[in-house]
Coordinates of N, CA and C in Angstrom, one line a residue:
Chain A
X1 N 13.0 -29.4 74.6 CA 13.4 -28.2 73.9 C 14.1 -28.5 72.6
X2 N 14.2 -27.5 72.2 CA 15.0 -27.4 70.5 C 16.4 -27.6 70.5
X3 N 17.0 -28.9 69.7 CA 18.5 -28.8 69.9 C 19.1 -28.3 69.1
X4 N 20.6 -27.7 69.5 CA 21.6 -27.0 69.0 C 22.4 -28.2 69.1
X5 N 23.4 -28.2 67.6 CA 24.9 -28.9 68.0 C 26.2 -27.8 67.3
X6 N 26.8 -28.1 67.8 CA 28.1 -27.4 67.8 C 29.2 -28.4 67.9
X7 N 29.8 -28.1 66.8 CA 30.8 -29.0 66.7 C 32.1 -28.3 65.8
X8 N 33.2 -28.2 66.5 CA 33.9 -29.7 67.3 C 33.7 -29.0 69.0
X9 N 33.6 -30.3 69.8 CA 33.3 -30.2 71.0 C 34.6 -29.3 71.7
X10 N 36.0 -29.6 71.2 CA 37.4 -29.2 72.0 C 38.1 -29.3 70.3
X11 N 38.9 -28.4 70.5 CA 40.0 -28.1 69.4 C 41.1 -27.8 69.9
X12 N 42.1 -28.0 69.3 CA 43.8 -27.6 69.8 C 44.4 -27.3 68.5
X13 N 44.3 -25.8 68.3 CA 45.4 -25.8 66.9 C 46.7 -24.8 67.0
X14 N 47.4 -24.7 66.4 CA 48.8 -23.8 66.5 C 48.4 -22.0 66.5
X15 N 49.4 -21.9 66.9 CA 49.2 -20.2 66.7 C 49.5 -19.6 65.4
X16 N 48.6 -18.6 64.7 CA 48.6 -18.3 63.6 C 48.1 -19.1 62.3
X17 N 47.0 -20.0 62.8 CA 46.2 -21.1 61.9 C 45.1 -20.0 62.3
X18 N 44.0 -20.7 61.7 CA 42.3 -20.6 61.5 C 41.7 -22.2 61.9
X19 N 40.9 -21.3 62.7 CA 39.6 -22.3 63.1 C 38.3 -22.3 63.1
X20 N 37.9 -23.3 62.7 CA 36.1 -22.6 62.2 C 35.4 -23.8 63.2
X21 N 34.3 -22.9 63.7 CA 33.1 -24.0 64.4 C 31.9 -23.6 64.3
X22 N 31.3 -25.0 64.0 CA 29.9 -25.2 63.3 C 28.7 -25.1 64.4
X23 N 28.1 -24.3 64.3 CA 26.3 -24.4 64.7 C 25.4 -24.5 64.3
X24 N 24.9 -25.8 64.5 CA 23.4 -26.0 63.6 C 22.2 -26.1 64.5
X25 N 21.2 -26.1 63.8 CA 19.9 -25.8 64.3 C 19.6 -27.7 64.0
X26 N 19.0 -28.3 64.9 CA 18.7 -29.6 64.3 C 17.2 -29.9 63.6
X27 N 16.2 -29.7 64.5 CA 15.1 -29.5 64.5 C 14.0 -28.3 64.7
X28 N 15.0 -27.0 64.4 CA 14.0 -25.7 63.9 C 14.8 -25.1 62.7
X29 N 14.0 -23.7 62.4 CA 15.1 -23.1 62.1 C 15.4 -22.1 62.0
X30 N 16.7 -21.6 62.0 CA 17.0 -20.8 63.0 C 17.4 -19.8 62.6
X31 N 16.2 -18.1 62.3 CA 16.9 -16.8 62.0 C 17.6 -16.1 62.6
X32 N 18.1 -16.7 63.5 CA 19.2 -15.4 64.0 C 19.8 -16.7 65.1
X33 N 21.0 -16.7 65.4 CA 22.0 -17.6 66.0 C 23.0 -16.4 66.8
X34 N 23.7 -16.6 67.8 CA 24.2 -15.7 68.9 C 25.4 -16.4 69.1
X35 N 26.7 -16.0 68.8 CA 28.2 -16.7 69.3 C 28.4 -15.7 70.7
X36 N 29.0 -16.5 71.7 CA 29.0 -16.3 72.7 C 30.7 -16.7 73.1
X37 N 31.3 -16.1 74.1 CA 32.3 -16.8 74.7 C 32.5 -16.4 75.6
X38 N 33.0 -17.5 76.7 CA 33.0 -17.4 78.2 C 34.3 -17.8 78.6
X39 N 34.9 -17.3 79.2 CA 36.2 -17.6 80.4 C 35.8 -18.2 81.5
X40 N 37.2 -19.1 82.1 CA 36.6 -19.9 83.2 C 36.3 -19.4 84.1
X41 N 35.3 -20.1 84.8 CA 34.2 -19.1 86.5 C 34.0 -17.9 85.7
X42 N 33.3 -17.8 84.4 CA 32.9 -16.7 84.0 C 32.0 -16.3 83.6
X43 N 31.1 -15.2 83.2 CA 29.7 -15.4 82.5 C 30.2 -15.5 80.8
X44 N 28.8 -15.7 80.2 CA 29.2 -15.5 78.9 C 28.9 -14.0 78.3
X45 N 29.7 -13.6 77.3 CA 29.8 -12.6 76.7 C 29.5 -12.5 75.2
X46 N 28.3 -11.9 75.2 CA 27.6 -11.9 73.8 C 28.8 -11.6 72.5
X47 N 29.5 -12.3 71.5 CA 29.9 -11.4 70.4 C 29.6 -11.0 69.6
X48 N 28.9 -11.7 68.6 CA 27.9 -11.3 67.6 C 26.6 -11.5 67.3
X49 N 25.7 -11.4 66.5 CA 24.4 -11.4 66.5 C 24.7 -12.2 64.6
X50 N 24.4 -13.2 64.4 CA 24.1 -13.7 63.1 C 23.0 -13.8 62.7
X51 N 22.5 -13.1 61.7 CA 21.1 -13.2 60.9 C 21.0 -14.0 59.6
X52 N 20.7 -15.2 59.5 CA 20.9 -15.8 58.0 C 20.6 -14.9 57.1
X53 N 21.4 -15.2 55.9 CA 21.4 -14.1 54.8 C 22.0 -13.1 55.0
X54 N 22.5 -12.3 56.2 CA 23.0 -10.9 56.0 C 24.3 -10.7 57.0
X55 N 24.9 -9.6 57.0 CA 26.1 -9.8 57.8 C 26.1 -9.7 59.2
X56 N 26.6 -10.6 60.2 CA 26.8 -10.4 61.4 C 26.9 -9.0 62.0
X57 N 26.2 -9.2 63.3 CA 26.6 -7.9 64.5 C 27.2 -7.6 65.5
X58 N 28.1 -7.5 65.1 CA 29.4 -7.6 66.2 C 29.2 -6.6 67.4
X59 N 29.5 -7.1 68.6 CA 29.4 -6.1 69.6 C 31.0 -5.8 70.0
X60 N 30.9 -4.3 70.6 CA 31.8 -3.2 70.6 C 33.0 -3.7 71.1
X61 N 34.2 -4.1 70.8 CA 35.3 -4.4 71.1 C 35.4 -5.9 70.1
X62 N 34.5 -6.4 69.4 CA 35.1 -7.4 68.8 C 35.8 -7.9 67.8
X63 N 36.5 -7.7 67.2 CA 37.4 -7.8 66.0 C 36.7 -8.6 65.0
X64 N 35.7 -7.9 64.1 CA 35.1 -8.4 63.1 C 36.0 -9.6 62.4
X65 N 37.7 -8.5 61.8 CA 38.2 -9.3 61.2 C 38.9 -10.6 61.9
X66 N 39.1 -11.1 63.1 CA 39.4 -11.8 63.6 C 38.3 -12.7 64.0
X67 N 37.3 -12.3 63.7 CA 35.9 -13.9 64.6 C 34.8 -13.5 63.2
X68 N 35.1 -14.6 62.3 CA 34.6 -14.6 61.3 C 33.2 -15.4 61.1
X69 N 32.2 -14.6 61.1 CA 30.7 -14.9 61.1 C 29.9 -15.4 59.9
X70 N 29.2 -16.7 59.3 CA 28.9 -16.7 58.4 C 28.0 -17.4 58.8
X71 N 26.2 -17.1 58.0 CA 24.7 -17.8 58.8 C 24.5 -17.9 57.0
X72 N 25.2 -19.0 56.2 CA 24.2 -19.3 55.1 C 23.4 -19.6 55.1
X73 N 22.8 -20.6 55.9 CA 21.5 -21.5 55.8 C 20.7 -20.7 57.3
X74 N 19.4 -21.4 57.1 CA 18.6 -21.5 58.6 C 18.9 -22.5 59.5
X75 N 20.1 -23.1 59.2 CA 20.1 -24.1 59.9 C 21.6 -24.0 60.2
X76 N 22.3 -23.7 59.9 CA 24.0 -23.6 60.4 C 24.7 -22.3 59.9
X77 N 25.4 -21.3 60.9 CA 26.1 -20.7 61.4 C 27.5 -21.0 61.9
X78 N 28.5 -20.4 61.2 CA 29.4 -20.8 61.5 C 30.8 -19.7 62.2
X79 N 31.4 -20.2 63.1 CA 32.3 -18.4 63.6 C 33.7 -19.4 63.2
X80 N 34.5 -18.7 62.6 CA 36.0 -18.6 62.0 C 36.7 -18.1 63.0
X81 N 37.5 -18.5 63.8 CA 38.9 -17.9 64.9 C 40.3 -17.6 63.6
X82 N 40.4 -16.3 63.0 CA 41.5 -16.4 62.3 C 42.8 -15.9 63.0
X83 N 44.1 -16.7 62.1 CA 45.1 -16.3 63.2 C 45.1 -16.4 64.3
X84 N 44.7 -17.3 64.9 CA 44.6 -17.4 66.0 C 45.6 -17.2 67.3
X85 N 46.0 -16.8 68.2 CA 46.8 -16.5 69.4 C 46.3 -17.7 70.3
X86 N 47.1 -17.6 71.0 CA 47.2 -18.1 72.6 C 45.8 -17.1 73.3
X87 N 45.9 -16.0 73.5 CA 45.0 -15.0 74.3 C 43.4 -16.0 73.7
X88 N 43.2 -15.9 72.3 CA 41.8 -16.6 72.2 C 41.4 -18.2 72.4
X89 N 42.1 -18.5 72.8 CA 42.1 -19.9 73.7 C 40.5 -19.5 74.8
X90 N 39.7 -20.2 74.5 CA 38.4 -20.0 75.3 C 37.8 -20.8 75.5
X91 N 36.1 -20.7 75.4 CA 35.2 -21.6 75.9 C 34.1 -20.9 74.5
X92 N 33.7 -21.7 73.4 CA 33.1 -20.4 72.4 C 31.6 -21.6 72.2
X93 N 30.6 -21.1 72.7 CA 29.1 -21.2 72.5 C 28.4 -20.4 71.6
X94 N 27.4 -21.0 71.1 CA 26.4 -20.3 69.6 C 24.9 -20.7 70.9
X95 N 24.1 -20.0 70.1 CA 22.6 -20.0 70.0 C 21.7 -19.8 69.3
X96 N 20.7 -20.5 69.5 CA 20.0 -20.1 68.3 C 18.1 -20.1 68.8
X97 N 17.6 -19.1 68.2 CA 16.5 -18.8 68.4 C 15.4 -19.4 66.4
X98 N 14.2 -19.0 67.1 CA 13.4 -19.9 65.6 C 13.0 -18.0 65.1
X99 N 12.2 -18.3 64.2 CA 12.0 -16.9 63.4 C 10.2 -16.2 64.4
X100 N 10.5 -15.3 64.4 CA 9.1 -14.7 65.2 C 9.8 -14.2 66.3
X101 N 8.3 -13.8 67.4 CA 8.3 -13.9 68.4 C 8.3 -14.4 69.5
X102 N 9.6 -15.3 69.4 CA 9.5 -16.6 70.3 C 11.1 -16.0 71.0
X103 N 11.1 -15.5 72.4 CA 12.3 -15.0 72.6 C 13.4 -16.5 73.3
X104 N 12.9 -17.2 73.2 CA 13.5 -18.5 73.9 C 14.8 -18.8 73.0
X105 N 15.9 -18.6 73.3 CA 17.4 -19.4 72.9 C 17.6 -20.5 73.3
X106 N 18.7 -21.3 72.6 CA 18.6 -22.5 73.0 C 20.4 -22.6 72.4
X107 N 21.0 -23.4 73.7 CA 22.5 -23.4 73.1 C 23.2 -24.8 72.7
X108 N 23.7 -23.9 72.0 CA 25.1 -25.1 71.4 C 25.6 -26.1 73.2
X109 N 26.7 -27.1 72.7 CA 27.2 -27.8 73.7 C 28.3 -27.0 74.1
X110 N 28.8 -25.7 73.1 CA 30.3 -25.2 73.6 C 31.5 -26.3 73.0
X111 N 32.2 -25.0 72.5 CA 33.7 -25.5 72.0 C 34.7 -25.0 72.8
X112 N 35.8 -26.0 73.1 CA 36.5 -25.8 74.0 C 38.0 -25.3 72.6
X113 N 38.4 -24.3 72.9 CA 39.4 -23.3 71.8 C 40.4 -23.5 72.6
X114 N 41.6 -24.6 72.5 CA 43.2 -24.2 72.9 C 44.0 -24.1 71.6
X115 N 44.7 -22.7 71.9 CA 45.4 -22.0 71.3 C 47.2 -22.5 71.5
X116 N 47.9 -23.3 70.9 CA 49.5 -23.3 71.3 C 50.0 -22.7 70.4
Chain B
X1 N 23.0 0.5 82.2 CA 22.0 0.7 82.3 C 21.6 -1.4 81.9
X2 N 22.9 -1.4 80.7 CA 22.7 -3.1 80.3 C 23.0 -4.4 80.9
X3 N 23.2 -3.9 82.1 CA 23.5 -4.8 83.2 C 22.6 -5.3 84.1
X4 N 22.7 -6.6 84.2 CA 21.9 -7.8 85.2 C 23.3 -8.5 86.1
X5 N 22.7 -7.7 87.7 CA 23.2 -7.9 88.9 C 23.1 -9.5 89.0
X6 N 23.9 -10.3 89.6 CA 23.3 -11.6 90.4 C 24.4 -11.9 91.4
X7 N 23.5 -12.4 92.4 CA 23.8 -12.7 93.9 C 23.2 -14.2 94.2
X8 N 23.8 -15.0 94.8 CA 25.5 -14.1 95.7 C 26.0 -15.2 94.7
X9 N 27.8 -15.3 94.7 CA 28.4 -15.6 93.4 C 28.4 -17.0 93.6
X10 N 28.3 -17.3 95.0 CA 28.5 -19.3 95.2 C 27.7 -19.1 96.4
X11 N 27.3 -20.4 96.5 CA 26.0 -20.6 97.2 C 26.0 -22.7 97.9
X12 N 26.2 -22.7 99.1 CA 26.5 -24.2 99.4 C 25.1 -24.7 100.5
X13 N 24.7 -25.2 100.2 CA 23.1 -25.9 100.6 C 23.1 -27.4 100.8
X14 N 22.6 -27.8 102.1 CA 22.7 -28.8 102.2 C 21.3 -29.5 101.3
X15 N 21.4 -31.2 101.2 CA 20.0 -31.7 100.1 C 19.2 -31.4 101.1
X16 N 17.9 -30.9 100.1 CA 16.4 -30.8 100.3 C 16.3 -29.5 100.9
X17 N 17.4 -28.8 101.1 CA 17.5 -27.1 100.8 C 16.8 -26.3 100.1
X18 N 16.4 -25.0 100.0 CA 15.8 -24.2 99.2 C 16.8 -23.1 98.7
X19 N 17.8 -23.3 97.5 CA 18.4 -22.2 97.3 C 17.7 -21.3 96.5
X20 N 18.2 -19.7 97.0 CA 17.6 -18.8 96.1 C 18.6 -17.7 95.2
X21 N 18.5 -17.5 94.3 CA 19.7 -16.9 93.4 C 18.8 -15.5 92.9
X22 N 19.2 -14.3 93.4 CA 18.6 -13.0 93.1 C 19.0 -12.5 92.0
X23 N 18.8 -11.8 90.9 CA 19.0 -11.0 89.9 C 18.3 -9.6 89.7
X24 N 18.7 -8.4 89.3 CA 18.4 -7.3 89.6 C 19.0 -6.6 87.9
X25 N 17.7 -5.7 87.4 CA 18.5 -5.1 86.5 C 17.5 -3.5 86.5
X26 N 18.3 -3.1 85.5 CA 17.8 -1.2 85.5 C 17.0 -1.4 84.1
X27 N 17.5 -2.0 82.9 CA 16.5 -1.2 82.1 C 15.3 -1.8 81.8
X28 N 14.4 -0.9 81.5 CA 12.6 -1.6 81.8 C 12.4 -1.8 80.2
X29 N 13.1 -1.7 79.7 CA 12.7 -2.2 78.4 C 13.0 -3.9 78.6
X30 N 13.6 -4.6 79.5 CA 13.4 -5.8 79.2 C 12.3 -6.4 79.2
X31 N 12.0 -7.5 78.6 CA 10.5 -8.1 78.7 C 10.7 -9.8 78.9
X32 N 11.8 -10.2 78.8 CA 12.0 -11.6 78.9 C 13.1 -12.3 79.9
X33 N 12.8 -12.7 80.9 CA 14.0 -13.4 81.6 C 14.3 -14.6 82.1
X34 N 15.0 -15.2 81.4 CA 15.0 -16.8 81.1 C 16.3 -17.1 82.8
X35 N 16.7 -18.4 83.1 CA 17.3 -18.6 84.2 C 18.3 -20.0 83.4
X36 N 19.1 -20.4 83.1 CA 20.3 -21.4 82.9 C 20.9 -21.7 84.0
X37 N 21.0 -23.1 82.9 CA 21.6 -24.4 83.8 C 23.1 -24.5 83.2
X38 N 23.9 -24.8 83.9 CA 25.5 -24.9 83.4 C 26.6 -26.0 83.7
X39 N 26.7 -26.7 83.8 CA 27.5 -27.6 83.7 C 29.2 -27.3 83.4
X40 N 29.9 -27.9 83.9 CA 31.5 -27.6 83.6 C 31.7 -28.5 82.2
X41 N 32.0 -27.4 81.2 CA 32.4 -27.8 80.1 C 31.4 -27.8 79.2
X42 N 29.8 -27.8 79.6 CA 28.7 -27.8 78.5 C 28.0 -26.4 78.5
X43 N 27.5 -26.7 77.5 CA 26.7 -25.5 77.4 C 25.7 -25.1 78.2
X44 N 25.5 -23.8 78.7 CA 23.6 -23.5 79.2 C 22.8 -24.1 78.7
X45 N 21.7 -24.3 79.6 CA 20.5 -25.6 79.0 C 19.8 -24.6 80.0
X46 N 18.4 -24.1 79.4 CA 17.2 -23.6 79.5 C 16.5 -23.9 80.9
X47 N 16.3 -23.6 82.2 CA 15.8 -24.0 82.8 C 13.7 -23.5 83.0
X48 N 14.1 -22.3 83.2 CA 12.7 -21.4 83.3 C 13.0 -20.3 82.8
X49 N 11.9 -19.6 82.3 CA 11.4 -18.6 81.8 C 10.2 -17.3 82.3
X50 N 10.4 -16.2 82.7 CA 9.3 -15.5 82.9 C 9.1 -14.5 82.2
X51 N 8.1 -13.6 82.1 CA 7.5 -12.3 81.4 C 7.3 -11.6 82.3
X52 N 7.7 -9.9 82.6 CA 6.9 -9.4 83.6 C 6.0 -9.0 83.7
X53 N 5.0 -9.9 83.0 CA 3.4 -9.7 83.4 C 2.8 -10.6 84.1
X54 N 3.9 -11.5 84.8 CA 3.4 -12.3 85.6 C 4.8 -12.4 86.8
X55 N 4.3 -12.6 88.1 CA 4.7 -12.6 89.3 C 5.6 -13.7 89.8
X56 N 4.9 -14.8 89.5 CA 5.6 -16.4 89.6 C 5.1 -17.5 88.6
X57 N 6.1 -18.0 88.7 CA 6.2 -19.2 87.8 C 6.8 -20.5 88.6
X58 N 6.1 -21.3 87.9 CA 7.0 -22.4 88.8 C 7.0 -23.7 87.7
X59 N 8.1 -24.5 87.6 CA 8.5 -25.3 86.8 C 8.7 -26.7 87.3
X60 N 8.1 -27.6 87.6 CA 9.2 -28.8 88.7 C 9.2 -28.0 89.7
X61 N 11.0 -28.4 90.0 CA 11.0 -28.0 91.5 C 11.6 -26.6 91.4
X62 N 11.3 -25.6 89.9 CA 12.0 -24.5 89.8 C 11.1 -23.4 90.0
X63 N 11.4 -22.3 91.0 CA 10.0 -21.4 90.9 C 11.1 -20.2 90.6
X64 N 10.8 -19.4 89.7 CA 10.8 -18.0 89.8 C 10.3 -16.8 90.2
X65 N 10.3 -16.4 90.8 CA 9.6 -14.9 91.4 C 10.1 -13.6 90.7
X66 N 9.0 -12.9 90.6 CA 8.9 -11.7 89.3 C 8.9 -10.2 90.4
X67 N 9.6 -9.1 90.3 CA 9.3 -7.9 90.9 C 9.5 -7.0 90.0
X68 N 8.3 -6.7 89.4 CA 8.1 -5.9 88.4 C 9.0 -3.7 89.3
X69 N 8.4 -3.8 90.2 CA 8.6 -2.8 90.5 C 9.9 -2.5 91.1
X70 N 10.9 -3.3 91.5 CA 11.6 -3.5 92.1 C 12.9 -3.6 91.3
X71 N 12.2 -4.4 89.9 CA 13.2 -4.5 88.5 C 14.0 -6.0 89.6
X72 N 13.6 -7.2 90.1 CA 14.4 -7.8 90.7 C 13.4 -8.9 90.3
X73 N 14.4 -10.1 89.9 CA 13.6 -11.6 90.0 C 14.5 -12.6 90.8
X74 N 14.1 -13.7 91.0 CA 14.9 -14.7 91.8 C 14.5 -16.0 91.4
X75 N 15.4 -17.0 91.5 CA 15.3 -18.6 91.2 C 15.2 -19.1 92.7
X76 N 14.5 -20.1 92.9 CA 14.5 -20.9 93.8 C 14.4 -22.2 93.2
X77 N 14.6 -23.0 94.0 CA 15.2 -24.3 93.6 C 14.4 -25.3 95.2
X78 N 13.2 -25.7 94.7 CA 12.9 -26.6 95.7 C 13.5 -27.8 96.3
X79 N 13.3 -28.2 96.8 CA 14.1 -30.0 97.4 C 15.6 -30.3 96.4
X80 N 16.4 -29.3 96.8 CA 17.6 -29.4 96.2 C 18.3 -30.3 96.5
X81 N 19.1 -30.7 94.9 CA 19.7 -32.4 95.3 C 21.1 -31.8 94.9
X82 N 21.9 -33.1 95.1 CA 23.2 -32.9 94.7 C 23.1 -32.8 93.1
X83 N 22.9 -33.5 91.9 CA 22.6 -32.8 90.4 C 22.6 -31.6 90.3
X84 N 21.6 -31.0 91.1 CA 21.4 -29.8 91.3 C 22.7 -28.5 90.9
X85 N 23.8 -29.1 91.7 CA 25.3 -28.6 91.6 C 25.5 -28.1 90.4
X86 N 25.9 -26.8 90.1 CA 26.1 -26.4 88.9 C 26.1 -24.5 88.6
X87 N 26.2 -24.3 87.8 CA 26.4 -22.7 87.6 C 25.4 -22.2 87.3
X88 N 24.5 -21.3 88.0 CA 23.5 -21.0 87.2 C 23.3 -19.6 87.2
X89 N 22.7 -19.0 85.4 CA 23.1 -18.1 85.5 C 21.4 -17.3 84.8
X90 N 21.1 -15.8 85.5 CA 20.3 -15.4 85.3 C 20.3 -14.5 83.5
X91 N 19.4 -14.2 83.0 CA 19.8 -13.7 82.0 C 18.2 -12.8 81.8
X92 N 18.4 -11.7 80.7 CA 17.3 -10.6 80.2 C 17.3 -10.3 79.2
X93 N 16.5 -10.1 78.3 CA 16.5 -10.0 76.9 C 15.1 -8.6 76.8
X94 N 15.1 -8.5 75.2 CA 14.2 -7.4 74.9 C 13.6 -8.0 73.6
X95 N 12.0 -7.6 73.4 CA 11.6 -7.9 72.3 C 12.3 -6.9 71.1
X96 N 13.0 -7.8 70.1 CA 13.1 -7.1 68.4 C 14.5 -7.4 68.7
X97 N 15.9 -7.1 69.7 CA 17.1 -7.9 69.7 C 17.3 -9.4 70.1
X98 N 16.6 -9.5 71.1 CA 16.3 -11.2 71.7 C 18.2 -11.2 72.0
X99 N 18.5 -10.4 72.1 CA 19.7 -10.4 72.6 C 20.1 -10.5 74.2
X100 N 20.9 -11.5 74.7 CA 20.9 -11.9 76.2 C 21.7 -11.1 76.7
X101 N 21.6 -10.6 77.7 CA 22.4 -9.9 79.0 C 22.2 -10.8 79.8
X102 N 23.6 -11.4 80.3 CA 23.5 -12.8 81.2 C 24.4 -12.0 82.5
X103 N 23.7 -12.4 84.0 CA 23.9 -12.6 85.0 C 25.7 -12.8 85.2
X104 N 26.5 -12.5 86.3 CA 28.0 -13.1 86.3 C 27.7 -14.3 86.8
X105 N 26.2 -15.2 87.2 CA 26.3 -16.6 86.8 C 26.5 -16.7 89.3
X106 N 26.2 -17.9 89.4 CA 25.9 -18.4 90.5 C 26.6 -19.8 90.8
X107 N 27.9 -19.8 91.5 CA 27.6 -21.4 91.4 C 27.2 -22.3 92.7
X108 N 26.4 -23.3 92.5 CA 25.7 -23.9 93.7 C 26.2 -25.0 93.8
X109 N 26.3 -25.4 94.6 CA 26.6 -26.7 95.8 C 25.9 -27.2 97.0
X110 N 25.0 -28.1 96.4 CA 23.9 -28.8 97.3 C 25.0 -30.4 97.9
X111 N 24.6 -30.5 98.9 CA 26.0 -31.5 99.7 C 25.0 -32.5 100.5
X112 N 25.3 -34.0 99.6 CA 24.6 -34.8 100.0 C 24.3 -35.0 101.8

């Protein structure tokens, strides 16, 4: 299958910094990419929808201005944790799909988000 | 209506077991339902995939079963090994969002 990387694998930064994590497409590329985050024993939960070239779609409860979405290229996607809290300390996964009719995602390794 | 059921939440099988992981959803506009593999700490990794225009599918030792009418599909997992162990989570999507509605996820325990 198609690889995703996501990087950095675990992060630890202070409260009231910014954190940005990278998703690239390695070997396709990738119109639309999906940030995801999961709590522990938990499913994941869709946040945004990134379309290279245009602005992210955030689903209903997400704080646009807090999970900062940016798909310059076909190939990397990136979500910004601003200000960060303790509460967003998570588990934060991307995906990425190729252009068409191809409904198959394919995920990042996950970033592990502690918040102190 | 955007919800995909899944049963049961943990699941313990001894090796060469046949676990089966059920998923159930309402809206029929879905057309795609992929099944993940999960690991502690890694990401979902792709296992199988079906369309409901087909019944079953089988992958390796992974078979899915399709109920179109029923709005219900299921994983099975042939000659289940300890690897096997892990979280797996059903998921549904629609042509034009390709946007996932994922299962609350299954976790399994095959016991040498």
């Amino acid at each position: 299958g198609a690889v995703v990387s996501q990087h950095p694998s675990w992060v630890i930064c202070k409260s009231g910094t910014s954190v940005k994590i990278e998703c690239r497409s390695l070997d396709f590329q990738a119109t639309t990419m999906f940030w995801y985050r999961q709590f522990p024993k938990q499913s994941l939960m869709l946040m945004a929808t990134s379309n290279e070239g245009s602005k992210a779609t955030y689903e209903q409860g997400v704080e646009k201005d807090k999970f900062l979405i940016n798909h310059a290229s076909l190939t990397l996607s990136t979500l910004t944790v601003t200000s960060a809290h303790p509460e967003d300390s998570s588990f934060y996964i991307c995906s990425a799909r190729e252009a068409g009719f191809i409904p198959e995602a394919f995920f990042g390794q996950g970033t592990r988000l502690t918040v102190v | 209506q955007q919800q995909v059921k899944q049963s049961p939440q943990s699941l313990i099988v001894q090796k060469g077991g046949i676990p089966i992981i059920n998923c159930a959803y309402e809206n029929t506009a879905f057309d795609y339902f992929p099944w993940y593999q999960q690991f502690p700490g890694k990401g979902p990794a792709l296992l199988i995939a079906i369309r409901p225009d087909v019944s079953e599918k089988k992958e390796g030792r992974f078979t899915i079963s399709f109920n179109k009418s029923a709005k219900q599909f299921s994983l099975h997992i042939m000659d289940s090994q300890p690897g096997d162990s892990a979280t797996y989570f059903c998921a549904a999507s629609t042509s034009g969002t390709y946007k996932y509605i994922f299962g609350t996820g299954t976790r399994l325990k095959v016991l040498a």
